Coordinates of C-alpha atoms in Angstrom, one line a residue:
M298 CA -25.3 -30.9 10.2
G299 CA -27.2 -32.9 12.7
M300 CA -28.8 -31.0 15.0
E301 CA -26.6 -32.6 17.4
N302 CA -23.8 -31.3 16.0
Q303 CA -25.4 -28.2 15.8
L304 CA -25.7 -28.0 20.3
I305 CA -22.3 -29.3 20.2
K306 CA -20.4 -26.8 17.7
Q307 CA -21.9 -23.7 20.1
A308 CA -20.2 -25.5 23.0
E309 CA -17.3 -25.6 21.2
Q310 CA -17.3 -21.7 20.6
L311 CA -17.1 -20.9 24.5
L312 CA -14.1 -23.7 25.4
G313 CA -11.8 -21.6 28.0
T314 CA -14.5 -19.4 28.9
T315 CA -14.2 -18.3 33.0
T316 CA -16.4 -17.4 35.0
G317 CA -17.0 -13.3 35.1
D318 CA -15.5 -12.7 31.5
S319 CA -17.4 -11.5 28.7
K320 CA -18.2 -14.4 27.7
H321 CA -20.2 -15.7 30.8
R322 CA -22.2 -12.2 31.4
A323 CA -23.5 -12.8 27.9
L324 CA -24.6 -16.6 28.6
V325 CA -26.5 -14.7 31.8
Q326 CA -28.0 -12.5 29.1
D327 CA -28.9 -14.4 26.7
Y328 CA -30.7 -16.7 29.3
N329 CA -32.2 -13.7 31.2
Q330 CA -33.7 -11.8 27.6
K331 CA -34.8 -14.8 26.3
R332 CA -38.6 -14.7 27.5
P333 CA -40.9 -16.4 29.5
L334 CA -38.0 -17.2 32.3
P335 CA -37.8 -20.2 33.8
R336 CA -39.9 -20.3 36.7
G337 CA -39.8 -16.3 36.6
Y338 CA -36.1 -15.7 37.8
A339 CA -33.8 -14.0 36.4
V340 CA -30.2 -15.8 36.9
T341 CA -27.5 -13.3 38.3
L342 CA -23.3 -13.4 37.1
T343 CA -22.6 -15.4 41.2
D344 CA -25.4 -18.3 40.7
D345 CA -23.8 -21.4 39.4
W346 CA -24.2 -21.6 35.8
C347 CA -23.7 -25.1 34.2
D348 CA -27.1 -25.4 33.4
I349 CA -27.3 -22.1 32.1
F350 CA -24.9 -23.0 29.7
V351 CA -26.8 -25.7 28.7
T352 CA -29.8 -24.0 28.5
V353 CA -28.0 -21.2 26.0
M354 CA -26.0 -23.3 24.1
G355 CA -29.1 -24.7 23.1
D356 CA -31.2 -20.9 22.3
R357 CA -28.0 -20.7 19.8
A358 CA -28.8 -24.1 18.8
Q359 CA -31.8 -23.6 17.8
L360 CA -32.8 -26.1 19.6
T361 CA -35.1 -24.0 22.7
T362 CA -37.5 -27.0 21.7
Q363 CA -34.8 -30.0 21.9
I364 CA -32.9 -28.9 24.8
G365 CA -35.3 -27.1 27.2
R366 CA -34.5 -24.0 29.0
E367 CA -33.1 -23.5 33.0
C368 CA -30.9 -22.9 35.3
S369 CA -31.9 -25.7 38.2
V370 CA -30.3 -28.9 37.2
K371 CA -32.5 -30.9 39.5
V372 CA -36.0 -29.1 37.7
H373 CA -34.3 -29.6 34.0
V374 CA -34.3 -33.7 35.1
D375 CA -38.0 -33.4 35.9
W376 CA -37.8 -31.9 32.7
F377 CA -36.8 -34.4 30.4
K378 CA -38.9 -36.9 32.4
N379 CA -42.0 -35.2 31.4
Q380 CA -41.1 -34.6 28.0
G381 CA -39.6 -38.6 27.8
I382 CA -36.6 -38.3 26.9
W383 CA -34.9 -39.5 30.5
L384 CA -33.1 -42.5 29.9
G385 CA -31.1 -42.1 32.9
K386 CA -28.5 -44.4 33.4
A387 CA -27.8 -46.3 29.9
T388 CA -25.2 -46.2 26.5
P389 CA -25.1 -42.4 26.0
K390 CA -24.8 -41.2 22.4
R391 CA -22.8 -37.4 20.7
G392 CA -25.5 -35.3 21.4
D393 CA -27.1 -36.5 24.6
I394 CA -26.9 -34.7 28.2
V395 CA -25.4 -35.8 31.0
T396 CA -26.4 -35.3 34.6
F397 CA -24.2 -35.6 37.5
D398 CA -24.7 -36.1 41.1
W399 CA -21.6 -35.3 42.5
E400 CA -22.2 -35.5 46.4
Q401 CA -23.9 -39.2 45.3
N402 CA -26.9 -38.1 47.5
G403 CA -29.6 -38.8 45.0
W404 CA -29.7 -35.1 44.3
P405 CA -28.9 -34.0 40.3
D406 CA -26.7 -31.1 40.7
H407 CA -24.4 -30.8 37.8
I408 CA -25.4 -30.7 34.2
G409 CA -23.2 -31.1 30.4
I410 CA -23.1 -31.7 26.6
V411 CA -22.2 -35.4 26.0
C412 CA -19.6 -34.8 22.7
E413 CA -18.3 -38.1 21.9
V414 CA -18.6 -42.3 23.3
H415 CA -15.7 -44.2 22.7
Q416 CA -14.3 -47.4 24.1
G417 CA -16.8 -46.8 27.5
M418 CA -15.9 -43.2 27.5
I419 CA -17.6 -40.0 27.2
D420 CA -16.5 -36.6 26.4
T421 CA -18.4 -33.7 27.8
I422 CA -18.6 -30.0 27.6
E423 CA -19.4 -28.2 30.4
G424 CA -19.6 -24.9 32.2
N425 CA -18.9 -23.6 35.8
T426 CA -16.9 -26.8 35.2
A427 CA -13.5 -25.4 37.7
L428 CA -14.7 -22.1 37.5
G429 CA -15.1 -22.0 33.2
V430 CA -15.9 -24.2 29.9
A431 CA -13.6 -26.8 29.4
R432 CA -13.9 -30.7 28.1
R433 CA -14.2 -33.6 30.3
Q434 CA -13.9 -37.3 30.2
Y435 CA -16.1 -40.7 33.2
Q436 CA -16.4 -43.5 32.8
M437 CA -19.7 -44.3 30.9
N438 CA -22.1 -45.0 33.9
Q439 CA -19.3 -44.2 36.5
A440 CA -20.9 -43.7 40.5
V441 CA -20.9 -39.8 40.1
I442 CA -23.3 -39.9 36.7
Y443 CA -26.6 -39.3 37.7
G444 CA -27.9 -40.0 34.1
Y445 CA -28.8 -38.8 30.5
A446 CA -31.2 -37.3 28.6
R447 CA -31.6 -37.8 25.2
P448 CA -33.1 -34.6 23.1
R449 CA -35.8 -35.4 20.3
Y450 CA -33.1 -34.2 17.6
S451 CA -35.3 -36.1 14.9
R452 CA -38.1 -33.5 15.3
G453 CA -37.0 -31.1 13.4
D454 CA -36.3 -27.6 14.0
I455 CA -38.6 -25.2 15.9
A456 CA -39.2 -23.7 12.3
T457 CA -40.2 -27.1 11.2
V458 CA -43.1 -26.9 13.9
V459 CA -44.4 -23.1 14.1
E460 CA -45.3 -24.3 9.8
E461 CA -46.6 -27.8 11.0
V462 CA -49.1 -25.7 13.3
L463 CA -50.0 -23.1 11.0
A464 CA -51.4 -26.3 8.8
G465 CA -53.5 -27.3 11.2
K466 CA -51.3 -29.8 11.7
W467 CA -52.0 -30.3 15.3
G468 CA -55.1 -28.7 15.6
N469 CA -55.9 -26.1 18.0
G470 CA -56.9 -24.8 21.7
E471 CA -56.6 -27.3 24.2
D472 CA -56.3 -30.4 22.1
R473 CA -52.9 -28.8 20.7
R474 CA -51.8 -28.0 23.7
H475 CA -52.1 -31.3 24.7
R476 CA -51.2 -32.5 21.4
L477 CA -47.2 -30.8 21.5
A478 CA -47.0 -32.2 25.1
K479 CA -47.7 -35.3 24.4
A480 CA -45.4 -35.6 21.7
G481 CA -42.6 -33.8 23.7
Y482 CA -43.1 -30.3 22.4
D483 CA -42.7 -27.1 25.6
Y484 CA -46.1 -26.2 24.1
S485 CA -45.3 -22.1 25.2
I486 CA -42.3 -22.1 23.1
V487 CA -44.1 -23.1 20.0
Q488 CA -47.2 -21.1 20.9
A489 CA -45.2 -18.0 21.6
A490 CA -42.9 -18.6 17.4
V491 CA -46.1 -19.3 16.3
N492 CA -48.3 -15.8 17.3
Q493 CA -45.0 -14.4 15.9
A494 CA -45.5 -16.1 12.4
M495 CA -48.6 -15.3 12.1
M496 CA -48.6 -11.2 12.8
Q497 CA -46.7 -11.7 10.3
A498 CA -48.0 -14.2 7.4
T499 CA -50.0 -12.3 4.9
F500 CA -52.0 -13.9 1.8
T501 CA -52.4 -12.6 -1.5
V502 CA -55.4 -13.3 -3.0
S503 CA -55.7 -14.8 -6.8
T504 CA -56.9 -12.8 -9.4
A505 CA -58.8 -15.7 -10.7
T506 CA -61.3 -16.0 -7.0
T507 CA -64.5 -16.0 -7.3
H508 CA -66.2 -17.0 -3.8
W509 CA -64.7 -16.9 0.4
A510 CA -65.2 -20.7 1.5
T511 CA -68.3 -19.7 2.8
G512 CA -69.8 -19.5 -0.7
E513 CA -70.3 -15.4 -0.1
K514 CA -69.2 -14.0 -3.4
M515 CA -65.8 -12.0 -3.3
A516 CA -65.9 -8.1 -4.1
D517 CA -63.8 -7.7 -6.6
W518 CA -61.8 -5.3 -4.9
V519 CA -60.1 -8.5 -2.9
K520 CA -59.0 -10.2 -5.8
G521 CA -55.3 -9.5 -6.3
Q522 CA -54.7 -7.4 -3.4
T523 CA -52.5 -8.9 -0.1
F524 CA -53.9 -8.9 3.0
L525 CA -52.6 -10.1 6.5
V526 CA -53.2 -14.2 8.0
A527 CA -55.4 -13.6 11.5
E528 CA -56.0 -17.4 11.2
T529 CA -55.7 -20.7 10.1
R530 CA -57.9 -24.2 9.9
Q531 CA -57.7 -26.9 8.6
Y532 CA -61.7 -27.7 7.7
Q533 CA -63.4 -30.6 6.0
G534 CA -59.9 -31.8 4.5
R535 CA -58.7 -28.2 3.0
R536 CA -56.4 -26.0 4.6
Q537 CA -58.0 -22.5 5.2
Y538 CA -57.1 -18.3 6.0
L539 CA -59.0 -15.4 7.6
I540 CA -58.1 -12.9 6.6
M541 CA -57.9 -9.5 7.5
R542 CA -58.1 -5.4 6.8
A543 CA -56.8 -3.7 9.1
N544 CA -57.2 -5.5 12.1
V545 CA -60.8 -6.2 10.5
P546 CA -61.8 -9.8 9.1
L547 CA -63.3 -10.0 5.8
G548 CA -64.1 -14.1 5.6
W549 CA -61.9 -17.2 4.8
I550 CA -60.2 -18.3 2.1
D551 CA -59.0 -21.8 0.4
A552 CA -54.9 -22.0 0.6
H553 CA -55.2 -23.1 -3.0
L554 CA -56.9 -19.6 -4.4
G555 CA -53.6 -17.5 -3.5
Q556 CA -50.6 -17.3 -2.4
Y557 CA -49.6 -17.3 1.7
H558 CA -46.3 -15.8 2.9
S559 CA -44.6 -16.4 6.1
G560 CA -43.1 -13.1 5.6
M561 CA -43.5 -9.4 6.1
H562 CA -45.6 -8.2 2.4
K563 CA -46.1 -4.9 1.7
I564 CA -50.3 -5.1 2.6
G565 CA -53.3 -4.1 -0.3
G566 CA -56.2 -2.5 0.5

């Protein structure tokens, strides 16, 4: 299933939701529980919730990096532009995000998800439309449509990006921040996921290993044991892990000298 279909499937599951019901309350709760909160603002049940709906649908479809997180349509449009995915008035596709300017004063004030495009028309699913979640239909670029954004669904889910970061493909520090942002990813979201993965990653040292990556001889007791991974890097074309015991770094080891695990494992030593 394409990732845009995951987003639309999540939206379809909320059709019929109305303001104040249990599904609307769950939307608000889900928005507020995922940190960091956009601009530090916790939304309430009385806030306009069209963008809360789009944001949480992205979260539930594991597409936070592609959709972004906001409760203000205008700020969300600015985010789309910064990510390089803003199309403006254009020929939309299934899975695009559509924004509206109901007052036609140059200020986007509503947002939804394009679920079908046919014969110059678009079908959408929107939250906070007539106080609920419903399907709507419009001419492709009629006056009330402010413009479209096209998420980078082809870039893969957050788990893929995290694995690439851990493999050293995105650099470190400010270099990583710059490269992720340039590629259209939200650095704070990716880095938070990387940090969580690093807390769980372990490495089992091969019993045949004799030396650390620095050339120093390895103690026999290290061999065959599993340790937490404190850091990963690419060094002279080789992937290496800094393993630790009891929060004390032991040394760098080449990736081919053992087995890396992304989940929780029994820690040796």
